[in-house]
Coordinates of C-alpha atoms and ligand atoms in Angstrom, one line a residue:
M1 CA 52.5 -58.1 -78.5
S2 CA 53.7 -60.4 -75.9
K3 CA 51.2 -63.2 -74.3
T4 CA 47.6 -62.9 -73.1
V5 CA 47.5 -61.5 -69.4
P6 CA 44.4 -62.9 -68.1
I7 CA 43.9 -60.0 -66.9
L8 CA 44.7 -56.4 -67.5
I9 CA 43.9 -53.3 -64.6
V10 CA 44.8 -49.9 -65.1
G11 CA 45.0 -47.7 -62.4
G12 CA 47.4 -47.7 -59.4
G13 CA 44.9 -46.8 -56.6
P14 CA 44.5 -48.4 -53.7
V15 CA 41.0 -50.0 -55.5
G16 CA 43.8 -51.0 -58.7
L17 CA 46.5 -52.4 -55.9
A18 CA 43.9 -54.4 -54.1
L19 CA 42.4 -56.4 -57.4
A20 CA 46.1 -57.0 -57.7
G21 CA 47.0 -58.0 -54.4
D22 CA 43.7 -60.3 -54.2
L23 CA 44.2 -61.9 -58.0
G24 CA 47.4 -62.5 -57.5
W25 CA 46.3 -64.3 -53.5
R26 CA 44.3 -66.0 -55.3
G27 CA 47.0 -67.1 -58.2
V28 CA 45.7 -65.0 -61.0
R29 CA 47.8 -63.9 -63.3
C30 CA 47.7 -60.3 -63.9
L31 CA 49.3 -57.6 -64.7
L32 CA 48.6 -53.9 -63.2
I33 CA 49.3 -50.6 -65.2
E34 CA 49.6 -47.3 -63.3
Q35 CA 51.0 -43.7 -65.1
S36 CA 52.1 -42.8 -62.2
D37 CA 54.9 -43.1 -60.7
G38 CA 53.0 -44.4 -57.4
S39 CA 54.5 -41.6 -55.6
I40 CA 51.2 -39.5 -53.6
Y41 CA 50.6 -36.2 -54.3
Q42 CA 48.2 -35.4 -52.6
P43 CA 46.3 -38.1 -49.3
R44 CA 42.9 -38.6 -49.7
Q45 CA 41.1 -41.5 -47.9
D46 CA 42.0 -41.3 -44.0
F47 CA 38.8 -43.8 -43.1
V48 CA 39.8 -47.7 -43.8
G49 CA 36.4 -49.4 -42.9
I50 CA 35.9 -52.5 -40.4
R51 CA 35.1 -54.4 -44.0
T52 CA 39.2 -52.6 -45.3
M53 CA 40.4 -54.4 -42.4
E54 CA 38.4 -57.6 -42.2
F55 CA 39.8 -58.2 -46.3
C56 CA 43.6 -56.5 -44.3
R57 CA 42.7 -59.4 -42.2
R58 CA 42.1 -62.4 -44.6
W59 CA 45.5 -60.9 -46.9
G60 CA 47.6 -61.0 -43.5
L61 CA 48.4 -57.4 -43.9
V62 CA 46.2 -55.9 -40.7
S63 CA 50.3 -54.9 -38.8
A64 CA 51.4 -53.4 -41.4
V65 CA 48.4 -51.0 -40.7
E66 CA 48.8 -51.1 -37.2
A67 CA 52.6 -50.4 -37.4
S68 CA 52.0 -47.5 -40.3
P69 CA 53.5 -43.7 -39.3
Y70 CA 50.0 -42.3 -38.7
P71 CA 50.3 -41.9 -34.7
R72 CA 47.6 -44.1 -32.6
D73 CA 47.7 -42.3 -30.1
V74 CA 46.1 -39.0 -31.4
P75 CA 42.3 -38.8 -30.3
Q76 CA 39.9 -39.0 -32.9
D77 CA 37.9 -36.1 -31.4
N78 CA 35.4 -34.1 -34.6
V79 CA 35.4 -31.2 -33.0
Y80 CA 32.9 -27.6 -34.1
V81 CA 34.2 -24.7 -34.4
T82 CA 34.1 -21.2 -35.7
S83 CA 38.0 -20.9 -35.4
L84 CA 40.8 -23.5 -33.8
T85 CA 41.1 -19.9 -31.5
G86 CA 37.2 -19.6 -31.5
Y87 CA 34.2 -20.8 -30.1
E88 CA 33.5 -24.6 -29.6
L89 CA 30.1 -25.3 -30.5
G90 CA 30.8 -29.3 -30.3
R91 CA 32.1 -32.5 -30.6
E92 CA 31.8 -36.2 -30.8
R93 CA 34.4 -37.9 -28.7
F94 CA 35.9 -41.2 -30.4
P95 CA 39.5 -43.3 -29.3
S96 CA 43.3 -43.1 -30.0
M97 CA 44.3 -45.5 -32.4
G98 CA 45.5 -47.4 -30.2
A99 CA 42.4 -47.5 -27.2
E100 CA 39.7 -48.2 -29.6
K101 CA 38.5 -52.2 -29.4
P102 CA 36.9 -54.0 -31.9
P103 CA 33.0 -53.8 -31.8
P104 CA 31.2 -57.1 -30.6
A105 CA 30.6 -58.1 -34.6
S106 CA 34.3 -57.8 -36.3
P107 CA 37.3 -59.0 -35.1
Q108 CA 38.7 -55.9 -36.4
K109 CA 38.5 -52.3 -36.3
R110 CA 38.2 -49.5 -38.6
E111 CA 41.5 -47.8 -38.4
R112 CA 43.3 -43.6 -39.2
C113 CA 45.8 -44.7 -42.7
P114 CA 46.3 -42.2 -44.6
Q115 CA 46.3 -43.0 -48.4
N116 CA 50.1 -42.4 -49.1
M117 CA 50.6 -44.7 -46.1
F118 CA 47.6 -47.0 -47.7
D119 CA 48.7 -47.5 -50.7
P120 CA 52.1 -48.9 -49.9
I121 CA 50.5 -51.7 -48.4
L122 CA 48.6 -53.1 -50.4
Q123 CA 51.5 -51.8 -53.0
A124 CA 53.0 -54.3 -51.1
F125 CA 51.3 -56.9 -51.2
A126 CA 50.5 -57.1 -54.7
S127 CA 53.8 -57.4 -55.4
S128 CA 55.0 -59.7 -53.4
Q129 CA 52.4 -62.5 -55.7
P130 CA 54.9 -64.3 -57.9
S131 CA 51.5 -63.4 -60.0
V132 CA 51.2 -60.3 -60.1
E133 CA 52.7 -57.7 -62.3
L134 CA 52.3 -53.5 -61.4
R135 CA 53.9 -51.8 -64.6
Y136 CA 54.7 -48.2 -63.2
R137 CA 54.7 -44.9 -65.2
T138 CA 52.8 -47.0 -68.4
R139 CA 49.8 -45.2 -69.5
L140 CA 46.8 -46.9 -71.8
L141 CA 45.4 -44.7 -74.6
G142 CA 42.9 -47.1 -75.3
F143 CA 41.8 -50.4 -76.2
V144 CA 39.3 -52.7 -79.0
Q145 CA 37.9 -55.9 -77.8
E146 CA 37.5 -58.9 -79.7
R147 CA 35.8 -62.0 -79.5
D148 CA 38.1 -63.9 -77.3
R149 CA 40.2 -60.4 -75.6
V150 CA 40.4 -56.8 -76.1
V151 CA 43.6 -55.9 -77.0
A152 CA 45.0 -52.6 -74.9
T153 CA 47.8 -50.2 -76.4
V154 CA 49.3 -48.3 -73.8
E155 CA 52.1 -46.3 -73.3
D156 CA 55.6 -46.1 -71.9
L157 CA 56.5 -43.3 -70.4
D158 CA 59.8 -43.4 -69.9
G159 CA 60.9 -44.5 -72.9
A160 CA 58.3 -42.8 -74.3
R161 CA 57.5 -46.5 -76.3
R162 CA 54.1 -47.4 -77.7
Y163 CA 53.3 -51.0 -77.8
E164 CA 50.0 -53.4 -77.2
I165 CA 48.7 -55.7 -74.4
A166 CA 46.6 -58.5 -75.4
A167 CA 44.7 -60.0 -72.0
H168 CA 41.1 -61.8 -71.4
Y169 CA 39.9 -59.2 -69.1
I170 CA 40.2 -55.6 -68.9
A171 CA 39.7 -54.5 -65.8
G172 CA 39.6 -49.8 -65.4
C173 CA 40.2 -48.7 -61.3
D174 CA 41.3 -45.8 -62.8
G175 CA 39.2 -43.7 -61.4
A176 CA 36.5 -41.2 -62.1
R177 CA 37.7 -40.2 -65.5
S178 CA 38.1 -43.6 -66.4
L179 CA 38.9 -43.7 -70.1
V180 CA 38.7 -47.8 -69.8
R181 CA 34.6 -45.9 -69.1
E182 CA 34.2 -44.3 -71.7
T183 CA 36.1 -47.0 -73.6
L184 CA 32.8 -49.3 -72.5
G185 CA 30.5 -47.2 -73.6
I186 CA 29.5 -47.1 -70.3
G187 CA 27.7 -43.3 -68.6
M188 CA 27.3 -42.2 -65.1
A189 CA 24.7 -40.6 -63.8
G190 CA 23.5 -38.3 -61.3
N191 CA 25.1 -35.3 -60.0
P192 CA 28.5 -34.6 -62.2
A193 CA 29.9 -31.5 -59.5
V194 CA 28.0 -31.3 -55.6
T195 CA 31.3 -28.5 -54.8
Y196 CA 34.3 -26.8 -56.2
T197 CA 36.6 -27.8 -53.5
T198 CA 40.2 -27.1 -53.0
N199 CA 41.8 -29.1 -50.4
I200 CA 45.8 -27.7 -49.1
I201 CA 48.9 -29.5 -47.4
F202 CA 50.4 -27.3 -45.0
R203 CA 52.5 -27.7 -42.5
C204 CA 52.8 -26.8 -39.1
P205 CA 54.3 -29.1 -36.7
H206 CA 53.2 -26.5 -32.9
L207 CA 49.7 -26.1 -34.6
V208 CA 48.3 -27.8 -31.5
S209 CA 49.7 -26.1 -29.2
L210 CA 48.0 -22.0 -31.2
H211 CA 44.6 -23.4 -29.1
D212 CA 42.8 -24.4 -26.3
K213 CA 40.3 -26.9 -28.6
G214 CA 43.7 -29.8 -28.3
Q215 CA 43.9 -32.9 -30.2
A216 CA 42.2 -34.3 -32.5
Y217 CA 41.1 -35.4 -35.9
R218 CA 38.8 -33.1 -37.8
F219 CA 37.8 -29.7 -36.8
I220 CA 34.9 -28.4 -39.1
I221 CA 34.2 -24.9 -39.5
L222 CA 31.5 -22.4 -38.5
G223 CA 30.4 -19.4 -39.6
T224 CA 28.1 -17.0 -39.8
E225 CA 27.1 -18.4 -43.8
G226 CA 27.2 -22.0 -42.4
V227 CA 30.2 -24.3 -42.5
W228 CA 32.7 -23.6 -45.1
A229 CA 36.0 -25.5 -44.5
T230 CA 37.0 -28.5 -42.8
I231 CA 41.0 -29.3 -41.7
V232 CA 41.8 -33.3 -40.6
A233 CA 45.4 -33.7 -38.9
I234 CA 46.6 -35.8 -41.7
N235 CA 49.2 -37.5 -40.6
G236 CA 48.5 -36.9 -36.7
R237 CA 51.5 -34.9 -36.9
D238 CA 53.2 -31.8 -38.6
Q239 CA 51.2 -31.6 -42.2
W240 CA 47.2 -31.0 -41.7
R241 CA 44.8 -31.2 -44.7
M242 CA 42.6 -27.9 -45.1
S243 CA 39.2 -27.9 -47.2
I244 CA 37.5 -25.3 -48.5
V245 CA 34.4 -26.6 -48.9
G246 CA 33.0 -23.9 -52.1
S247 CA 30.5 -24.9 -54.0
A248 CA 28.2 -25.3 -57.2
E249 CA 30.0 -22.6 -58.7
P250 CA 32.9 -23.1 -60.4
R251 CA 36.4 -20.9 -58.2
E252 CA 40.2 -21.3 -58.8
L253 CA 41.2 -19.8 -54.7
T254 CA 44.0 -17.6 -55.5
L255 CA 47.1 -18.2 -53.4
D256 CA 46.0 -14.6 -50.9
E257 CA 42.1 -16.0 -50.8
I258 CA 43.7 -19.2 -49.7
H259 CA 46.4 -18.1 -46.9
A260 CA 43.0 -15.6 -46.1
A261 CA 41.5 -19.2 -44.9
I262 CA 44.4 -20.2 -42.5
W263 CA 44.4 -17.7 -41.0
R264 CA 40.8 -17.8 -40.3
A265 CA 40.2 -21.1 -39.9
V266 CA 43.3 -21.1 -36.7
G267 CA 41.8 -17.8 -36.1
I268 CA 45.2 -16.0 -35.2
D269 CA 48.3 -15.2 -38.2
F270 CA 51.3 -18.3 -37.4
D271 CA 53.7 -19.2 -39.5
Y272 CA 52.5 -22.1 -41.2
E273 CA 54.2 -24.0 -45.1
I274 CA 51.8 -24.6 -47.7
L275 CA 53.1 -28.4 -48.9
T276 CA 50.8 -28.5 -51.5
I277 CA 47.1 -27.1 -53.1
L278 CA 44.6 -29.5 -54.3
P279 CA 41.1 -28.2 -56.6
W280 CA 38.6 -31.1 -57.1
V281 CA 35.4 -31.8 -58.3
R282 CA 32.5 -33.4 -55.6
R283 CA 30.6 -36.0 -58.2
E284 CA 27.8 -37.9 -56.9
L285 CA 27.6 -40.8 -59.6
V286 CA 27.1 -43.9 -60.9
A287 CA 27.7 -45.3 -64.1
D288 CA 25.1 -47.4 -65.4
R289 CA 26.7 -50.7 -65.8
F290 CA 29.6 -52.2 -64.7
R291 CA 30.5 -53.6 -66.6
N292 CA 30.4 -54.5 -70.8
G293 CA 31.8 -57.7 -72.3
R294 CA 35.2 -58.0 -71.3
G295 CA 35.7 -54.6 -69.8
F296 CA 34.8 -54.5 -65.8
I297 CA 35.1 -50.9 -64.4
L298 CA 35.7 -50.9 -60.6
G299 CA 36.4 -47.7 -57.8
D300 CA 36.2 -43.9 -58.5
A301 CA 35.6 -45.5 -62.3
A302 CA 31.9 -47.3 -61.2
H303 CA 31.1 -44.3 -58.4
A304 CA 31.8 -41.5 -57.5
M305 CA 30.9 -39.4 -53.9
S306 CA 31.3 -37.4 -51.5
P307 CA 33.6 -38.1 -49.3
T308 CA 31.8 -37.3 -46.0
G309 CA 31.9 -40.7 -44.6
G310 CA 35.0 -41.8 -45.6
F311 CA 33.2 -44.6 -48.1
G312 CA 34.9 -44.5 -51.3
M313 CA 37.4 -46.2 -51.6
N314 CA 36.1 -48.5 -49.3
T315 CA 33.9 -49.2 -52.3
G316 CA 36.1 -49.7 -54.3
L317 CA 37.4 -52.2 -51.8
G318 CA 34.5 -53.9 -51.6
D319 CA 34.5 -54.4 -56.1
A320 CA 37.8 -55.5 -55.5
V321 CA 36.3 -58.3 -53.1
D322 CA 33.4 -59.8 -55.5
L323 CA 35.4 -58.9 -58.3
S324 CA 38.9 -60.9 -57.6
W325 CA 36.9 -65.0 -56.9
K326 CA 34.6 -64.5 -59.8
L327 CA 37.0 -63.6 -62.6
A328 CA 39.2 -65.7 -60.6
A329 CA 36.6 -69.0 -60.8
V330 CA 36.2 -68.5 -64.9
L331 CA 40.0 -68.3 -65.9
E332 CA 40.2 -71.8 -63.2
G333 CA 36.9 -73.4 -65.5
W334 CA 35.2 -73.7 -61.9
G335 CA 32.6 -70.8 -62.4
G336 CA 29.8 -70.7 -64.9
P337 CA 28.8 -68.7 -67.4
A338 CA 26.6 -66.0 -65.5
L339 CA 29.4 -65.7 -63.0
L340 CA 30.9 -62.1 -64.2
D341 CA 27.7 -60.8 -64.2
T342 CA 26.4 -61.1 -61.3
Y343 CA 29.9 -58.5 -60.0
E344 CA 27.1 -55.7 -61.6
V345 CA 24.0 -57.6 -60.3
E346 CA 25.9 -57.3 -56.4
R347 CA 28.0 -54.2 -56.6
R348 CA 25.6 -51.6 -58.3
P349 CA 23.4 -51.8 -55.3
V350 CA 26.1 -51.6 -53.4
G351 CA 27.0 -48.7 -54.6
A352 CA 24.5 -46.8 -55.3
R353 CA 23.5 -47.2 -51.8
N354 CA 26.9 -45.4 -51.0
V355 CA 27.0 -42.7 -53.4
A356 CA 22.9 -41.5 -51.7
E357 CA 24.8 -42.1 -48.1
A358 CA 28.0 -39.9 -48.6
S359 CA 25.4 -37.2 -50.2
R360 CA 22.9 -37.1 -47.5
N361 CA 26.1 -36.6 -44.9
L362 CA 26.9 -33.4 -46.6
R363 CA 23.9 -32.1 -46.5
R364 CA 23.7 -32.8 -43.3
M365 CA 27.4 -31.6 -42.9
L366 CA 26.3 -27.7 -44.6
A367 CA 22.5 -27.4 -43.4
P368 CA 23.6 -25.2 -40.1
R369 CA 23.2 -21.6 -42.8
H370 CA 22.6 -18.3 -42.1
N371 CA 23.1 -17.6 -38.4
P372 CA 24.3 -13.7 -38.1
A373 CA 24.5 -14.2 -34.5
L374 CA 26.9 -16.7 -34.3
L375 CA 30.3 -15.5 -33.8
D376 CA 28.4 -12.1 -30.8
D377 CA 29.8 -11.9 -27.8
T378 CA 26.2 -11.2 -26.6
V379 CA 23.2 -13.6 -25.6
E380 CA 22.4 -13.9 -28.8
G381 CA 25.5 -15.5 -29.7
V382 CA 25.5 -17.6 -27.1
R383 CA 21.8 -18.9 -27.2
V384 CA 22.4 -19.2 -31.0
R385 CA 25.9 -21.1 -29.7
Q386 CA 24.6 -23.7 -27.9
E387 CA 21.4 -24.7 -30.7
V388 CA 23.8 -25.0 -33.5
G389 CA 26.3 -26.9 -31.7
R390 CA 23.1 -29.1 -30.1
E391 CA 22.0 -29.5 -34.2
F392 CA 24.6 -29.8 -35.8
S393 CA 25.8 -33.0 -33.0
D394 CA 23.5 -34.6 -33.1
S395 CA 22.9 -34.3 -37.0
M396 CA 26.1 -35.6 -37.7
R397 CA 26.7 -37.9 -35.5
H398 CA 25.1 -40.1 -38.7
E399 CA 28.5 -39.6 -40.5
W400 CA 30.6 -41.1 -37.5
F401 CA 28.6 -44.2 -37.1
T402 CA 28.2 -46.3 -39.5
L403 CA 29.0 -49.8 -39.0
G404 CA 25.5 -50.6 -40.6
M405 CA 26.6 -49.4 -44.1
H406 CA 30.3 -50.8 -43.1
L407 CA 29.2 -54.1 -41.8
G408 CA 25.2 -54.0 -43.2
Y409 CA 25.1 -54.5 -47.1
R410 CA 23.5 -57.4 -49.1
Y411 CA 23.6 -58.9 -51.4
E412 CA 19.6 -58.9 -52.5
G413 CA 18.5 -60.7 -55.0
S414 CA 21.8 -61.8 -56.1
P415 CA 21.3 -64.6 -58.5
I416 CA 23.4 -66.7 -57.6
C417 CA 22.1 -66.8 -53.6
W418 CA 20.0 -69.3 -52.7
P419 CA 17.1 -67.2 -51.2
D420 CA 15.8 -69.1 -48.1
G421 CA 12.6 -67.3 -47.5
T422 CA 13.8 -65.1 -44.7
A423 CA 12.9 -61.4 -44.0
A424 CA 16.0 -59.1 -44.5
P425 CA 17.5 -56.9 -41.2
P426 CA 16.9 -52.9 -42.4
D427 CA 19.6 -51.5 -43.9
D428 CA 20.3 -48.9 -41.9
P429 CA 23.9 -46.5 -41.1
K430 CA 23.9 -47.0 -37.9
T431 CA 23.1 -50.2 -37.3
Y432 CA 24.8 -53.8 -37.8
V433 CA 22.2 -56.7 -37.3
P434 CA 24.7 -59.6 -38.0
T435 CA 23.3 -62.3 -39.4
A436 CA 23.4 -65.7 -41.8
R437 CA 20.5 -64.8 -44.3
P438 CA 22.2 -65.4 -48.1
G439 CA 23.8 -62.6 -49.2
H440 CA 24.4 -61.1 -46.3
R441 CA 28.6 -61.0 -44.8
A442 CA 28.1 -63.6 -42.6
P443 CA 28.6 -62.8 -39.7
H444 CA 31.4 -62.7 -36.7
A445 CA 31.9 -65.2 -34.1
W446 CA 35.2 -66.6 -31.8
L447 CA 35.9 -69.9 -32.0
A448 CA 37.7 -72.0 -30.1
D449 CA 41.0 -71.7 -32.2
G450 CA 41.2 -68.6 -30.9
R451 CA 40.3 -67.9 -34.7
S452 CA 37.0 -65.8 -35.8
T453 CA 34.0 -67.1 -38.7
L454 CA 36.0 -64.7 -40.3
D455 CA 39.3 -65.9 -41.0
L456 CA 38.0 -69.9 -42.0
F457 CA 36.6 -67.8 -45.3
G458 CA 38.8 -66.4 -48.3
R459 CA 40.1 -69.7 -51.0
G460 CA 37.7 -70.6 -52.3
F461 CA 34.4 -71.5 -50.5
A462 CA 33.7 -72.9 -47.6
L463 CA 31.0 -75.1 -45.7
L464 CA 30.2 -74.4 -42.3
D465 CA 29.3 -77.3 -40.8
L466 CA 27.6 -76.6 -37.1
G467 CA 26.3 -80.6 -36.6
A468 CA 24.1 -81.4 -39.8
D469 CA 24.4 -85.2 -40.8
A470 CA 27.9 -86.6 -42.2
A471 CA 26.0 -87.7 -45.7
D472 CA 24.1 -84.0 -46.5
V473 CA 27.8 -83.0 -46.0
A474 CA 29.8 -85.8 -48.2
A475 CA 26.4 -84.9 -51.3
L476 CA 27.2 -80.7 -51.3
R477 CA 31.5 -82.5 -51.0
A478 CA 30.6 -84.3 -54.3
A479 CA 28.2 -81.9 -55.8
A480 CA 31.4 -79.5 -55.0
Q481 CA 34.0 -81.6 -56.4
Q482 CA 32.4 -82.6 -59.2
C483 CA 32.7 -79.2 -61.1
N484 CA 36.1 -79.4 -59.8
M485 CA 34.8 -75.9 -57.0
P486 CA 36.6 -75.6 -54.5
M487 CA 35.3 -75.9 -50.7
Q488 CA 36.5 -77.0 -48.0
A489 CA 34.3 -78.5 -45.4
T490 CA 34.6 -77.4 -41.7
R491 CA 32.2 -79.3 -38.4
I492 CA 31.7 -76.6 -35.9
D493 CA 30.5 -77.8 -32.9
D494 CA 29.1 -74.5 -30.8
P495 CA 25.7 -74.5 -30.1
A496 CA 26.7 -70.1 -29.7
V497 CA 27.8 -70.0 -33.0
L498 CA 25.4 -72.2 -34.7
A499 CA 22.5 -69.9 -33.1
L500 CA 24.6 -66.8 -34.6
Y501 CA 23.6 -69.0 -38.2
E502 CA 20.4 -69.8 -37.2
R503 CA 20.9 -73.1 -39.9
R504 CA 23.4 -76.7 -39.6
L505 CA 24.6 -76.6 -42.9
V506 CA 25.9 -72.4 -44.4
L507 CA 27.8 -72.5 -47.5
V508 CA 29.7 -69.0 -47.8
R509 CA 32.0 -67.9 -50.4
P510 CA 35.4 -67.1 -50.6
D511 CA 34.0 -63.2 -50.9
G512 CA 32.3 -63.9 -46.6
H513 CA 29.4 -63.6 -47.6
V514 CA 26.3 -66.7 -47.7
A515 CA 26.0 -68.3 -51.2
W516 CA 22.9 -71.0 -49.2
R517 CA 22.6 -71.9 -45.9
D518 CA 19.4 -74.9 -44.8
D519 CA 19.2 -78.1 -42.0
R520 CA 19.6 -80.0 -44.2
A521 CA 21.3 -81.1 -48.4
P522 CA 19.1 -80.2 -50.7
A523 CA 17.7 -83.2 -52.5
A524 CA 19.3 -82.0 -55.6
P525 CA 23.5 -80.7 -54.5
S526 CA 24.4 -80.2 -57.9
R527 CA 21.4 -77.7 -58.6
L528 CA 22.7 -75.4 -55.6
I529 CA 26.5 -75.4 -56.9
D530 CA 25.3 -74.6 -60.8
C531 CA 23.6 -71.8 -59.0
V532 CA 26.5 -70.0 -56.4
R533 CA 29.3 -70.9 -59.2
G534 CA 27.2 -68.9 -61.8
A535 CA 26.8 -71.8 -64.0
G536 CA 23.2 -71.3 -65.6
S537 CA 22.3 -72.6 -69.4
D538 CA 20.5 -68.9 -69.6
G539 CA 22.4 -66.3 -68.3
V540 CA 21.5 -64.5 -64.1
A541 CA 17.6 -64.2 -65.5
G542 CA 17.5 -67.8 -65.5
L543 CA 19.5 -68.5 -61.8
H544 CA 17.7 -66.6 -60.4
E545 CA 14.6 -68.1 -61.7
A546 CA 16.2 -71.7 -60.9
A547 CA 17.5 -70.5 -57.4
T548 CA 13.8 -69.6 -56.6
A549 CA 12.2 -72.5 -58.0
M550 CA 13.7 -74.9 -55.1
Ligands
LIG601 C1 39.3 -35.1 -49.5 C2 38.9 -36.6 -50.4 C3 39.2 -37.7 -49.1 C4 38.3 -38.9 -48.6 N1 38.4 -40.2 -47.6 C5 38.5 -40.9 -48.0 C6 38.3 -41.8 -47.0 O1 38.5 -41.6 -45.6 N2 37.8 -43.1 -47.1 C7 37.7 -43.2 -48.4 O2 36.7 -44.9 -48.3 N3 38.0 -42.5 -49.2 C8 37.5 -41.8 -49.3 N4 37.5 -40.3 -50.3 C9 38.4 -41.3 -51.7 C10 38.9 -42.3 -52.1 O3 40.3 -40.9 -52.3 C11 38.5 -42.9 -53.6 O4 37.5 -43.4 -53.6 C12 40.1 -44.2 -53.8 O5 41.0 -42.8 -53.8 C13 39.1 -44.2 -55.2 O6 40.6 -45.6 -55.5 P1 40.5 -45.9 -57.1 O7 41.6 -47.1 -57.1 O8 38.8 -46.1 -57.8 O9 40.8 -44.0 -57.4 P2 41.8 -43.8 -58.2 O10 42.8 -43.5 -55.5 O11 41.7 -42.1 -58.2 O12 42.8 -44.2 -58.7 C14 42.9 -43.9 -59.7 C15 44.1 -44.8 -60.6 O13 44.2 -44.3 -62.2 C16 45.7 -44.2 -62.5 N5 44.4 -43.8 -64.1 C17 44.4 -43.2 -64.8 N6 44.1 -43.0 -65.9 C18 44.7 -44.0 -66.3 C19 45.4 -44.7 -67.8 N7 45.0 -44.1 -69.3 N8 46.3 -45.3 -67.3 C20 47.0 -45.7 -66.5 N9 46.5 -45.5 -65.6 C21 45.5 -44.1 -64.9 C22 45.1 -42.8 -62.2 O14 46.7 -42.8 -62.3 C23 45.2 -43.3 -60.1 O15 47.0 -43.1 -59.8 C24 38.7 -39.2 -50.0 C25 37.9 -38.4 -51.5 C26 38.9 -37.6 -51.1 C27 38.4 -36.6 -52.7

């Protein structure tokens, strides 16, 4: 057994790679093991949410995402059809990635970058960090927790050699069937099998020329029985991913059934090549705990949700960003003993929230059922198509407009966020209300030098001085220095930023969430600093009491 590695990450999907990358970006040593060779057999995620793009901005990856091979000129419309050559029932128009502009609330915008393009960007980011080692074709077989470390048994799948790795902490980013979660004895609550779905990637370079619906990102296909399939432009060019939604009944489709489904969805017989077929189970699950001792779970290991909405990976990257700075703080010695417990306190509610909304999206998508006249070439058929199209278009907007989901999550009641007594804005999936209330993502504003406020956040704590007394800034600086908590104070003389942040002093955590705000430093600045770094003497509960008592 070689010497103890600070953090062992299990799983090199997007979440494990993001955790490794962010830890490396903070200079923390970690080892990631991944059982595959890193090739993507079938891309799942393709929607990179706006918050994830803000993380990419911090990591310097925006231009790599923009330069990925997904074409920037393909309109991103969602189109509701009876088949690609059949009736169009409705359409939500979206510009291409090249034409879409960031909303006022962010310096970034969402992107389309499928997993086989996005994972390599994260992988290159992680492996470019000197403190990160990625070890592919290496499988975790099991691990035990000891008092001050975990000892994992792994297998080198090429050399068929087993060996042990000792680590201070283990992070399970090993997907829905997580061995780390199982070994930690953590259960999951919810529905383990919502649908048995089949994804087929097929190649057909001329598909767009076979129908009259034009280029689009996604076609949702409705029959008389309701929505039964979707087809997405998975690489925006010649490859298409068809999902046959299925039901809660386990069922494996034959190749003949798959061919029949493709023809039915397109509405004509045509030439194509099936590249991959992936049966998968749609789940609706949240882990009971996100931590046990020295083990943590993140991403699909911690929450498994329907892809409707594109929240899965984006939620997992949020987990990684939350846990990373806390692990770094504890390993660097300035993070207090309660800090790591706050990972579960903060992220589990977000996981549950996103799982629930993904399921609501699924229910909305599957809502139209049993419209026997949908395909009829009759007056009644026209009426049914108009009605179904109108209702479906209205209800699907919930899935397409989700700025609130991506930017509006907050760490309400977190013991390391100091409440200021203000009321929370509604947590509405569609609408994001910018606020610097403690627990929320610190909002974006452009600064005079062309940077975003978000560009000030990341490495350590950021103290925004929006016109405070120098003595107050000095007092907070001294309290942070006393416990080696990294904190950079930045003076901003801009009434618009002050109006947005509403207080003259705002303390922002390394993950970009507000920890505290006020016009003056508290009477005992060290109590505040101890709170935000998780240094209460009696764990999470004690920290919360201290914060609310101030
Ligand atoms: C059809 C579909 C479309 C989707 N679209 C989107 C989308 O647009 N946006 C979005 O945000 N999400 C989307 N998702 C969800 C997204 O794909 C997942 O949430 C995301 O991949 C989870 O990442 P992860 O790193 O947690 O897990 P995974 O991607 O599952 O990675 C886990 C990794 O762990 C490795 N591993 C497992 N066990 C071991 C072991 N014992 N030892 C070593 N390695 C191990 C696996 O090989 C794997 O590489 C979609 C999902 C599906 C099914």
